[in-house]
Each structure stands twice: as structure tokens, then as C-alpha cells.
């Protein structure tokens, strides 16, 4: 019985992680849109930040691994 409850909790946590990542993607997309629009109007390019790239990659890898663990367990 405890194992079933733990599995439910793990699934819920992974789901919340995906929801939060989605929210961050949407918010960052708006930020990037504004950043790029301003840069292009000035005749320049605004590169994608290394920190954002690393953060999104790390979050995706962690959620991917967590999903595999929850599905296999």
C-alpha cells in the first residue's frame, strides 16, 4: 500500500515538474521575443544565453530521467 502511494507521489512530482518547465518556457519565450525584437530594431542580434541553454537542458534531462524511473518502477 505504501509503495502505491509513493508511486502516485512520484508521478505527481514529475507532472508538476513538466508543468513548471512549460510555464518557464512560455515566460522565457515572451522575454526572448521582446529581447530579439528590440535587438533587431537596433540592427543587432541578441544571442540565446548560455545560462538559459544550460538550465533548460538540465531541467529536461532531469525530468526525462525521472520519467524513465517512474515508468519503470
Short mmCIF file of C-alpha atoms in Angstrom, two decimals:
data_model
loop_
_atom_site.label_atom_id
_atom_site.label_comp_id
_atom_site.label_asym_id
_atom_site.label_seq_id
_atom_site.Cartn_x
_atom_site.Cartn_y
_atom_site.Cartn_z
CA UNK A 1 0.00 0.00 0.00
CA UNK A 2 2.82 2.43 0.83
CA UNK A 3 4.54 1.55 -2.45
CA UNK A 4 1.43 2.54 -4.40
CA UNK A 5 1.21 5.85 -2.58
CA UNK A 6 4.90 6.52 -3.24
CA UNK A 7 4.37 5.79 -6.95
CA UNK A 8 1.45 8.24 -7.04
CA UNK A 9 3.56 10.90 -5.34
CA UNK A 10 6.48 10.35 -7.74
CA UNK A 11 4.16 10.59 -10.74
CA UNK A 12 2.60 13.78 -9.39
CA UNK A 13 6.02 15.34 -8.75
CA UNK A 14 7.19 14.56 -12.29
CA UNK A 15 3.95 16.02 -13.65
CA UNK A 16 4.39 19.19 -11.62
CA UNK A 17 7.97 19.40 -12.89
CA UNK A 18 6.77 19.28 -16.50
CA UNK A 19 4.10 21.88 -15.78
CA UNK A 20 6.63 24.23 -14.19
CA UNK A 21 9.06 23.74 -17.07
CA UNK A 22 6.28 24.55 -19.51
CA UNK A 23 5.45 27.74 -17.63
CA UNK A 24 9.12 28.76 -17.68
CA UNK A 25 9.34 28.02 -21.43
CA UNK A 26 6.34 30.25 -22.12
CA UNK A 27 7.61 33.08 -19.92
CA UNK A 28 11.12 32.86 -21.37
CA UNK A 29 9.68 32.78 -24.87
CA UNK A 30 7.96 36.10 -24.23
CA UNK A 31 11.16 37.54 -22.80
CA UNK A 32 13.17 36.31 -25.83
CA UNK A 33 10.59 37.72 -28.23
CA UNK A 34 10.88 41.15 -26.64
CA UNK A 35 14.66 40.90 -26.47
CA UNK A 36 15.00 39.88 -30.12
CA UNK A 37 12.51 42.46 -31.35
CA UNK A 38 14.42 45.26 -29.61
CA UNK A 39 17.76 43.96 -30.89
CA UNK A 40 16.55 43.64 -34.49
CA UNK A 41 15.12 47.15 -34.44
CA UNK A 42 18.62 48.33 -33.48
CA UNK A 43 20.20 46.24 -36.24
CA UNK A 44 21.83 43.71 -33.95
CA UNK A 45 21.30 40.16 -32.75
CA UNK A 46 20.60 39.05 -29.18
CA UNK A 47 22.17 35.61 -28.70
CA UNK A 48 20.50 32.91 -26.66
CA UNK A 49 22.04 32.98 -23.19
CA UNK A 50 24.36 30.18 -22.15
CA UNK A 51 22.77 30.05 -18.69
CA UNK A 52 19.29 29.63 -20.15
CA UNK A 53 20.51 26.93 -22.52
CA UNK A 54 22.19 25.03 -19.68
CA UNK A 55 19.21 25.48 -17.38
CA UNK A 56 16.68 24.25 -19.93
CA UNK A 57 18.93 21.33 -20.88
CA UNK A 58 19.48 20.31 -17.26
CA UNK A 59 15.78 20.55 -16.46
CA UNK A 60 14.90 18.46 -19.50
CA UNK A 61 17.47 15.80 -18.67
CA UNK A 62 16.37 15.59 -15.02
CA UNK A 63 12.69 15.34 -15.97
CA UNK A 64 13.48 12.78 -18.67
CA UNK A 65 15.42 10.58 -16.26
CA UNK A 66 12.72 10.99 -13.60
CA UNK A 67 10.08 9.95 -16.13
CA UNK A 68 12.01 6.81 -17.06
CA UNK A 69 12.44 5.94 -13.37
CA UNK A 70 8.73 6.44 -12.62
CA UNK A 71 7.62 4.44 -15.66
CA UNK A 72 9.99 1.53 -14.96
CA UNK A 73 9.36 1.41 -11.20
#
